[in-house]
């Protein structure tokens, strides 16, 4: 049984005639927590023809150690049929261990159902499935180089319009990168920012960007303005 100590600060102010004194003290409370049972933890995304993945295990609230890499068998199914399998992390050939990806045999198709199954001999099985939504219509692109000057940085401006599908709730993830084709193909992630109050910042193991729900413009057009550094 784990115990967590919570320190609660309290401040008392006493006033006597013209003088005053402050007495501060803390109270310690102990809370009993059940023993933590480690479970498999998976961070993964399927983009085009790439599977990004990081597999570890959960930690207790008082565990300050680093994340361990968990060896696991990974199976990807398409419409309930086997699509691709590999062993993590043995079969990974790209990126580092916390920002790793593997090429898929074929691209991910819109409207198809995909299921990710991760099986560890030590921590059990984790599954997730998703029907890949159709891509929205994006139009009216306008790119302005050096449009913003903020402190010591010069930022580029990217404008575009999303035609949202009103039949369901959609979420949009925005991030940006530069891809270089020379002797080898390399990728450089760009910092993305926006003044749109509806956008929420997103941090993942692999990328930083913004997430936007279509609740306020469902079925309508949404103009986006992004700042790129």
PDB file of N, CA and C in Angstrom, residues 92-173:
ATOM      1  N   UNK A  92      12.059  -1.764 -35.723  1.00  0.00           N
ATOM      2  CA  UNK A  92      12.089  -0.333 -36.028  1.00  0.00           C
ATOM      3  C   UNK A  92      13.429   0.043 -36.639  1.00  0.00           C
ATOM      4  N   UNK A  93      13.371   0.822 -37.703  1.00  0.00           N
ATOM      5  CA  UNK A  93      14.592   1.215 -38.399  1.00  0.00           C
ATOM      6  C   UNK A  93      14.692   2.724 -38.580  1.00  0.00           C
ATOM      7  N   UNK A  94      13.685   3.455 -38.126  1.00  0.00           N
ATOM      8  CA  UNK A  94      13.650   4.896 -38.353  1.00  0.00           C
ATOM      9  C   UNK A  94      13.420   5.625 -37.036  1.00  0.00           C
ATOM     10  N   UNK A  95      14.094   6.764 -36.880  1.00  0.00           N
ATOM     11  CA  UNK A  95      13.900   7.592 -35.700  1.00  0.00           C
ATOM     12  C   UNK A  95      14.567   6.996 -34.475  1.00  0.00           C
ATOM     13  N   UNK A  96      14.390   7.675 -33.333  1.00  0.00           N
ATOM     14  CA  UNK A  96      14.905   7.143 -32.077  1.00  0.00           C
ATOM     15  C   UNK A  96      13.805   6.392 -31.349  1.00  0.00           C
ATOM     16  N   UNK A  97      14.116   5.845 -30.203  1.00  0.00           N
ATOM     17  CA  UNK A  97      13.212   4.896 -29.569  1.00  0.00           C
ATOM     18  C   UNK A  97      11.912   5.541 -29.106  1.00  0.00           C
ATOM     19  N   UNK A  98      11.924   6.838 -28.744  1.00  0.00           N
ATOM     20  CA  UNK A  98      10.702   7.513 -28.316  1.00  0.00           C
ATOM     21  C   UNK A  98      10.050   8.307 -29.446  1.00  0.00           C
ATOM     22  N   UNK A  99      10.639   8.311 -30.599  1.00  0.00           N
ATOM     23  CA  UNK A  99      10.064   8.980 -31.769  1.00  0.00           C
ATOM     24  C   UNK A  99      10.340   8.090 -32.968  1.00  0.00           C
ATOM     25  N   UNK A 100       9.727   6.918 -32.953  1.00  0.00           N
ATOM     26  CA  UNK A 100      10.058   5.899 -33.934  1.00  0.00           C
ATOM     27  C   UNK A 100       8.882   5.631 -34.861  1.00  0.00           C
ATOM     28  N   UNK A 101       9.193   5.172 -36.051  1.00  0.00           N
ATOM     29  CA  UNK A 101       8.131   4.835 -36.994  1.00  0.00           C
ATOM     30  C   UNK A 101       8.601   3.726 -37.913  1.00  0.00           C
ATOM     31  N   UNK A 102       7.634   3.085 -38.546  1.00  0.00           N
ATOM     32  CA  UNK A 102       7.913   1.997 -39.463  1.00  0.00           C
ATOM     33  C   UNK A 102       7.009   2.161 -40.675  1.00  0.00           C
ATOM     34  N   UNK A 103       7.536   1.853 -41.857  1.00  0.00           N
ATOM     35  CA  UNK A 103       6.776   2.005 -43.092  1.00  0.00           C
ATOM     36  C   UNK A 103       5.754   0.881 -43.231  1.00  0.00           C
ATOM     37  N   UNK A 104       4.553   1.230 -43.660  1.00  0.00           N
ATOM     38  CA  UNK A 104       3.509   0.247 -43.914  1.00  0.00           C
ATOM     39  C   UNK A 104       3.595  -0.234 -45.358  1.00  0.00           C
ATOM     40  N   UNK A 105       3.082  -1.426 -45.654  1.00  0.00           N
ATOM     41  CA  UNK A 105       3.169  -1.937 -47.031  1.00  0.00           C
ATOM     42  C   UNK A 105       2.319  -1.154 -48.018  1.00  0.00           C
ATOM     43  N   UNK A 106       1.228  -0.548 -47.529  1.00  0.00           N
ATOM     44  CA  UNK A 106       0.343   0.235 -48.389  1.00  0.00           C
ATOM     45  C   UNK A 106      -0.155   1.447 -47.612  1.00  0.00           C
ATOM     46  N   UNK A 107      -0.665   2.416 -48.352  1.00  0.00           N
ATOM     47  CA  UNK A 107      -1.176   3.629 -47.712  1.00  0.00           C
ATOM     48  C   UNK A 107      -2.483   3.345 -46.979  1.00  0.00           C
ATOM     49  N   UNK A 108      -2.764   4.171 -45.984  1.00  0.00           N
ATOM     50  CA  UNK A 108      -4.031   4.095 -45.260  1.00  0.00           C
ATOM     51  C   UNK A 108      -5.131   4.691 -46.136  1.00  0.00           C
ATOM     52  N   UNK A 109      -6.278   4.004 -46.234  1.00  0.00           N
ATOM     53  CA  UNK A 109      -7.364   4.431 -47.112  1.00  0.00           C
ATOM     54  C   UNK A 109      -8.517   5.030 -46.317  1.00  0.00           C
ATOM     55  N   UNK A 110      -9.107   6.063 -46.850  1.00  0.00           N
ATOM     56  CA  UNK A 110     -10.265   6.683 -46.223  1.00  0.00           C
ATOM     57  C   UNK A 110     -11.462   5.736 -46.276  1.00  0.00           C
ATOM     58  N   UNK A 111     -12.290   5.783 -45.252  1.00  0.00           N
ATOM     59  CA  UNK A 111     -13.487   4.960 -45.204  1.00  0.00           C
ATOM     60  C   UNK A 111     -13.256   3.529 -44.761  1.00  0.00           C
ATOM     61  N   UNK A 112     -12.003   3.139 -44.549  1.00  0.00           N
ATOM     62  CA  UNK A 112     -11.679   1.775 -44.137  1.00  0.00           C
ATOM     63  C   UNK A 112     -11.482   1.719 -42.616  1.00  0.00           C
ATOM     64  N   UNK A 113     -11.768   0.547 -42.045  1.00  0.00           N
ATOM     65  CA  UNK A 113     -11.596   0.342 -40.610  1.00  0.00           C
ATOM     66  C   UNK A 113     -10.225  -0.269 -40.339  1.00  0.00           C
ATOM     67  N   UNK A 114      -9.484   0.333 -39.411  1.00  0.00           N
ATOM     68  CA  UNK A 114      -8.172  -0.173 -39.020  1.00  0.00           C
ATOM     69  C   UNK A 114      -8.170  -0.434 -37.516  1.00  0.00           C
ATOM     70  N   UNK A 115      -7.517  -1.523 -37.130  1.00  0.00           N
ATOM     71  CA  UNK A 115      -7.400  -1.868 -35.716  1.00  0.00           C
ATOM     72  C   UNK A 115      -5.941  -2.113 -35.370  1.00  0.00           C
ATOM     73  N   UNK A 116      -5.495  -1.510 -34.282  1.00  0.00           N
ATOM     74  CA  UNK A 116      -4.133  -1.694 -33.786  1.00  0.00           C
ATOM     75  C   UNK A 116      -4.188  -2.589 -32.555  1.00  0.00           C
ATOM     76  N   UNK A 117      -3.433  -3.684 -32.594  1.00  0.00           N
ATOM     77  CA  UNK A 117      -3.378  -4.621 -31.478  1.00  0.00           C
ATOM     78  C   UNK A 117      -1.935  -4.757 -31.010  1.00  0.00           C
ATOM     79  N   UNK A 118      -1.703  -4.469 -29.741  1.00  0.00           N
ATOM     80  CA  UNK A 118      -0.362  -4.553 -29.162  1.00  0.00           C
ATOM     81  C   UNK A 118      -0.394  -5.588 -28.044  1.00  0.00           C
ATOM     82  N   UNK A 119       0.464  -6.599 -28.154  1.00  0.00           N
ATOM     83  CA  UNK A 119       0.470  -7.690 -27.183  1.00  0.00           C
ATOM     84  C   UNK A 119       1.843  -7.824 -26.545  1.00  0.00           C
ATOM     85  N   UNK A 120       1.869  -7.731 -25.218  1.00  0.00           N
ATOM     86  CA  UNK A 120       3.096  -7.896 -24.447  1.00  0.00           C
ATOM     87  C   UNK A 120       2.947  -9.104 -23.531  1.00  0.00           C
ATOM     88  N   UNK A 121       3.975  -9.944 -23.463  1.00  0.00           N
ATOM     89  CA  UNK A 121       3.912 -11.120 -22.598  1.00  0.00           C
ATOM     90  C   UNK A 121       3.856 -10.731 -21.122  1.00  0.00           C
ATOM     91  N   UNK A 122       4.321  -9.530 -20.803  1.00  0.00           N
ATOM     92  CA  UNK A 122       4.375  -9.086 -19.412  1.00  0.00           C
ATOM     93  C   UNK A 122       3.177  -8.248 -19.002  1.00  0.00           C
ATOM     94  N   UNK A 123       2.629  -7.448 -19.937  1.00  0.00           N
ATOM     95  CA  UNK A 123       1.588  -6.492 -19.568  1.00  0.00           C
ATOM     96  C   UNK A 123       0.254  -6.711 -20.283  1.00  0.00           C
ATOM     97  N   UNK A 124       0.127  -7.758 -21.074  1.00  0.00           N
ATOM     98  CA  UNK A 124      -1.154  -8.054 -21.694  1.00  0.00           C
ATOM     99  C   UNK A 124      -1.351  -7.398 -23.051  1.00  0.00           C
ATOM    100  N   UNK A 125      -2.623  -7.198 -23.414  1.00  0.00           N
ATOM    101  CA  UNK A 125      -3.001  -6.737 -24.749  1.00  0.00           C
ATOM    102  C   UNK A 125      -3.723  -5.392 -24.666  1.00  0.00           C
ATOM    103  N   UNK A 126      -3.433  -4.525 -25.628  1.00  0.00           N
ATOM    104  CA  UNK A 126      -4.160  -3.262 -25.795  1.00  0.00           C
ATOM    105  C   UNK A 126      -4.634  -3.174 -27.236  1.00  0.00           C
ATOM    106  N   UNK A 127      -5.884  -2.715 -27.431  1.00  0.00           N
ATOM    107  CA  UNK A 127      -6.451  -2.619 -28.774  1.00  0.00           C
ATOM    108  C   UNK A 127      -7.118  -1.265 -28.966  1.00  0.00           C
ATOM    109  N   UNK A 128      -7.111  -0.814 -30.202  1.00  0.00           N
ATOM    110  CA  UNK A 128      -7.832   0.410 -30.571  1.00  0.00           C
ATOM    111  C   UNK A 128      -8.199   0.303 -32.038  1.00  0.00           C
ATOM    112  N   UNK A 129      -9.379   0.800 -32.400  1.00  0.00           N
ATOM    113  CA  UNK A 129      -9.783   0.760 -33.808  1.00  0.00           C
ATOM    114  C   UNK A 129     -10.383   2.086 -34.230  1.00  0.00           C
ATOM    115  N   UNK A 130     -10.349   2.335 -35.509  1.00  0.00           N
ATOM    116  CA  UNK A 130     -10.801   3.618 -36.048  1.00  0.00           C
ATOM    117  C   UNK A 130     -11.190   3.444 -37.507  1.00  0.00           C
ATOM    118  N   UNK A 131     -12.324   4.010 -37.888  1.00  0.00           N
ATOM    119  CA  UNK A 131     -12.670   4.123 -39.305  1.00  0.00           C
ATOM    120  C   UNK A 131     -12.098   5.446 -39.793  1.00  0.00           C
ATOM    121  N   UNK A 132     -11.211   5.392 -40.763  1.00  0.00           N
ATOM    122  CA  UNK A 132     -10.531   6.599 -41.236  1.00  0.00           C
ATOM    123  C   UNK A 132     -11.545   7.508 -41.925  1.00  0.00           C
ATOM    124  N   UNK A 133     -11.729   8.719 -41.426  1.00  0.00           N
ATOM    125  CA  UNK A 133     -12.716   9.620 -42.033  1.00  0.00           C
ATOM    126  C   UNK A 133     -12.250  10.146 -43.382  1.00  0.00           C
ATOM    127  N   UNK A 134     -13.215  10.574 -44.173  1.00  0.00           N
ATOM    128  CA  UNK A 134     -12.879  11.182 -45.462  1.00  0.00           C
ATOM    129  C   UNK A 134     -12.195  12.524 -45.233  1.00  0.00           C
ATOM    130  N   UNK A 135     -11.254  12.834 -46.089  1.00  0.00           N
ATOM    131  CA  UNK A 135     -10.545  14.113 -45.971  1.00  0.00           C
ATOM    132  C   UNK A 135     -11.475  15.264 -46.337  1.00  0.00           C
ATOM    133  N   UNK A 136     -11.441  16.348 -45.582  1.00  0.00           N
ATOM    134  CA  UNK A 136     -12.282  17.498 -45.919  1.00  0.00           C
ATOM    135  C   UNK A 136     -11.728  18.240 -47.132  1.00  0.00           C
ATOM    136  N   UNK A 137     -12.573  19.011 -47.739  1.00  0.00           N
ATOM    137  CA  UNK A 137     -12.131  19.863 -48.841  1.00  0.00           C
ATOM    138  C   UNK A 137     -11.409  21.076 -48.251  1.00  0.00           C
ATOM    139  N   UNK A 138     -10.179  21.293 -48.681  1.00  0.00           N
ATOM    140  CA  UNK A 138      -9.388  22.436 -48.221  1.00  0.00           C
ATOM    141  C   UNK A 138      -9.038  23.292 -49.431  1.00  0.00           C
ATOM    142  N   UNK A 139      -9.305  24.578 -49.348  1.00  0.00           N
ATOM    143  CA  UNK A 139      -9.142  25.445 -50.518  1.00  0.00           C
ATOM    144  C   UNK A 139      -8.622  26.811 -50.086  1.00  0.00           C
ATOM    145  N   UNK A 140      -8.445  27.672 -51.081  1.00  0.00           N
ATOM    146  CA  UNK A 140      -8.048  29.076 -50.880  1.00  0.00           C
ATOM    147  C   UNK A 140      -6.749  29.205 -50.096  1.00  0.00           C
ATOM    148  N   UNK A 141      -5.731  28.455 -50.508  1.00  0.00           N
ATOM    149  CA  UNK A 141      -4.428  28.547 -49.852  1.00  0.00           C
ATOM    150  C   UNK A 141      -3.747  29.870 -50.199  1.00  0.00           C
ATOM    151  N   UNK A 142      -3.172  30.497 -49.196  1.00  0.00           N
ATOM    152  CA  UNK A 142      -2.399  31.717 -49.397  1.00  0.00           C
ATOM    153  C   UNK A 142      -1.225  31.704 -48.429  1.00  0.00           C
ATOM    154  N   UNK A 143      -0.020  31.786 -48.968  1.00  0.00           N
ATOM    155  CA  UNK A 143       1.196  31.748 -48.149  1.00  0.00           C
ATOM    156  C   UNK A 143       1.918  33.082 -48.280  1.00  0.00           C
ATOM    157  N   UNK A 144       2.206  33.709 -47.140  1.00  0.00           N
ATOM    158  CA  UNK A 144       2.889  35.002 -47.129  1.00  0.00           C
ATOM    159  C   UNK A 144       4.163  34.876 -46.313  1.00  0.00           C
ATOM    160  N   UNK A 145       5.300  35.034 -46.951  1.00  0.00           N
ATOM    161  CA  UNK A 145       6.585  34.882 -46.274  1.00  0.00           C
ATOM    162  C   UNK A 145       6.932  36.146 -45.490  1.00  0.00           C
ATOM    163  N   UNK A 146       7.393  35.964 -44.247  1.00  0.00           N
ATOM    164  CA  UNK A 146       7.805  37.095 -43.422  1.00  0.00           C
ATOM    165  C   UNK A 146       6.690  38.056 -43.096  1.00  0.00           C
ATOM    166  N   UNK A 147       5.455  37.562 -42.922  1.00  0.00           N
ATOM    167  CA  UNK A 147       4.294  38.427 -42.715  1.00  0.00           C
ATOM    168  C   UNK A 147       4.266  39.020 -41.311  1.00  0.00           C
ATOM    169  N   UNK A 148       4.665  38.226 -40.304  1.00  0.00           N
ATOM    170  CA  UNK A 148       4.629  38.677 -38.914  1.00  0.00           C
ATOM    171  C   UNK A 148       6.040  38.959 -38.407  1.00  0.00           C
ATOM    172  N   UNK A 149       6.151  40.002 -37.617  1.00  0.00           N
ATOM    173  CA  UNK A 149       7.404  40.295 -36.918  1.00  0.00           C
ATOM    174  C   UNK A 149       7.082  40.366 -35.429  1.00  0.00           C
ATOM    175  N   UNK A 150       7.519  39.349 -34.687  1.00  0.00           N
ATOM    176  CA  UNK A 150       7.238  39.255 -33.261  1.00  0.00           C
ATOM    177  C   UNK A 150       8.550  39.175 -32.497  1.00  0.00           C
ATOM    178  N   UNK A 151       8.818  40.201 -31.716  1.00  0.00           N
ATOM    179  CA  UNK A 151      10.076  40.321 -30.977  1.00  0.00           C
ATOM    180  C   UNK A 151      11.241  40.216 -31.961  1.00  0.00           C
ATOM    181  N   UNK A 152      12.026  39.144 -31.861  1.00  0.00           N
ATOM    182  CA  UNK A 152      13.178  39.023 -32.751  1.00  0.00           C
ATOM    183  C   UNK A 152      12.943  37.997 -33.857  1.00  0.00           C
ATOM    184  N   UNK A 153      11.713  37.502 -33.987  1.00  0.00           N
ATOM    185  CA  UNK A 153      11.423  36.461 -34.969  1.00  0.00           C
ATOM    186  C   UNK A 153      10.576  37.008 -36.107  1.00  0.00           C
ATOM    187  N   UNK A 154      10.809  36.471 -37.285  1.00  0.00           N
ATOM    188  CA  UNK A 154       9.980  36.747 -38.450  1.00  0.00           C
ATOM    189  C   UNK A 154       9.217  35.474 -38.792  1.00  0.00           C
ATOM    190  N   UNK A 155       7.886  35.553 -38.819  1.00  0.00           N
ATOM    191  CA  UNK A 155       7.048  34.379 -39.017  1.00  0.00           C
ATOM    192  C   UNK A 155       6.307  34.475 -40.341  1.00  0.00           C
ATOM    193  N   UNK A 156       6.129  33.316 -40.970  1.00  0.00           N
ATOM    194  CA  UNK A 156       5.356  33.253 -42.204  1.00  0.00           C
ATOM    195  C   UNK A 156       3.878  33.033 -41.880  1.00  0.00           C
ATOM    196  N   UNK A 157       3.027  33.405 -42.826  1.00  0.00           N
ATOM    197  CA  UNK A 157       1.581  33.290 -42.635  1.00  0.00           C
ATOM    198  C   UNK A 157       1.000  32.307 -43.647  1.00  0.00           C
ATOM    199  N   UNK A 158       0.175  31.382 -43.160  1.00  0.00           N
ATOM    200  CA  UNK A 158      -0.499  30.414 -44.024  1.00  0.00           C
ATOM    201  C   UNK A 158      -2.000  30.498 -43.781  1.00  0.00           C
ATOM    202  N   UNK A 159      -2.747  30.785 -44.852  1.00  0.00           N
ATOM    203  CA  UNK A 159      -4.204  30.866 -44.774  1.00  0.00           C
ATOM    204  C   UNK A 159      -4.823  29.774 -45.640  1.00  0.00           C
ATOM    205  N   UNK A 160      -5.931  29.201 -45.170  1.00  0.00           N
ATOM    206  CA  UNK A 160      -6.693  28.255 -45.979  1.00  0.00           C
ATOM    207  C   UNK A 160      -8.083  28.109 -45.375  1.00  0.00           C
ATOM    208  N   UNK A 161      -8.994  27.514 -46.132  1.00  0.00           N
ATOM    209  CA  UNK A 161     -10.380  27.348 -45.704  1.00  0.00           C
ATOM    210  C   UNK A 161     -10.746  25.871 -45.697  1.00  0.00           C
ATOM    211  N   UNK A 162     -11.370  25.431 -44.606  1.00  0.00           N
ATOM    212  CA  UNK A 162     -11.835  24.051 -44.475  1.00  0.00           C
ATOM    213  C   UNK A 162     -13.337  24.008 -44.740  1.00  0.00           C
ATOM    214  N   UNK A 163     -13.769  23.117 -45.635  1.00  0.00           N
ATOM    215  CA  UNK A 163     -15.191  22.862 -45.844  1.00  0.00           C
ATOM    216  C   UNK A 163     -15.583  21.666 -44.974  1.00  0.00           C
ATOM    217  N   UNK A 164     -16.223  21.926 -43.864  1.00  0.00           N
ATOM    218  CA  UNK A 164     -16.487  20.887 -42.872  1.00  0.00           C
ATOM    219  C   UNK A 164     -17.694  20.039 -43.254  1.00  0.00           C
ATOM    220  N   UNK A 165     -17.607  18.738 -42.959  1.00  0.00           N
ATOM    221  CA  UNK A 165     -18.713  17.807 -43.158  1.00  0.00           C
ATOM    222  C   UNK A 165     -19.654  17.914 -41.970  1.00  0.00           C
ATOM    223  N   UNK A 166     -20.894  18.327 -42.212  1.00  0.00           N
ATOM    224  CA  UNK A 166     -21.829  18.583 -41.126  1.00  0.00           C
ATOM    225  C   UNK A 166     -22.536  17.363 -40.584  1.00  0.00           C
ATOM    226  N   UNK A 167     -22.284  16.175 -41.131  1.00  0.00           N
ATOM    227  CA  UNK A 167     -22.998  14.979 -40.694  1.00  0.00           C
ATOM    228  C   UNK A 167     -22.443  14.392 -39.401  1.00  0.00           C
ATOM    229  N   UNK A 168     -21.254  14.805 -38.984  1.00  0.00           N
ATOM    230  CA  UNK A 168     -20.636  14.235 -37.786  1.00  0.00           C
ATOM    231  C   UNK A 168     -19.673  15.258 -37.203  1.00  0.00           C
ATOM    232  N   UNK A 169     -19.277  15.025 -35.944  1.00  0.00           N
ATOM    233  CA  UNK A 169     -18.293  15.902 -35.318  1.00  0.00           C
ATOM    234  C   UNK A 169     -16.896  15.515 -35.786  1.00  0.00           C
ATOM    235  N   UNK A 170     -16.139  16.492 -36.221  1.00  0.00           N
ATOM    236  CA  UNK A 170     -14.789  16.258 -36.720  1.00  0.00           C
ATOM    237  C   UNK A 170     -13.771  17.000 -35.863  1.00  0.00           C
ATOM    238  N   UNK A 171     -12.577  16.444 -35.819  1.00  0.00           N
ATOM    239  CA  UNK A 171     -11.456  17.080 -35.142  1.00  0.00           C
ATOM    240  C   UNK A 171     -10.317  17.222 -36.137  1.00  0.00           C
ATOM    241  N   UNK A 172      -9.645  18.361 -36.094  1.00  0.00           N
ATOM    242  CA  UNK A 172      -8.547  18.635 -37.016  1.00  0.00           C
ATOM    243  C   UNK A 172      -7.265  18.861 -36.222  1.00  0.00           C
ATOM    244  N   UNK A 173      -6.209  18.193 -36.660  1.00  0.00           N
ATOM    245  CA  UNK A 173      -4.890  18.365 -36.055  1.00  0.00           C
ATOM    246  C   UNK A 173      -4.008  19.094 -37.051  1.00  0.00           C
TER     247      UNK A 173
END
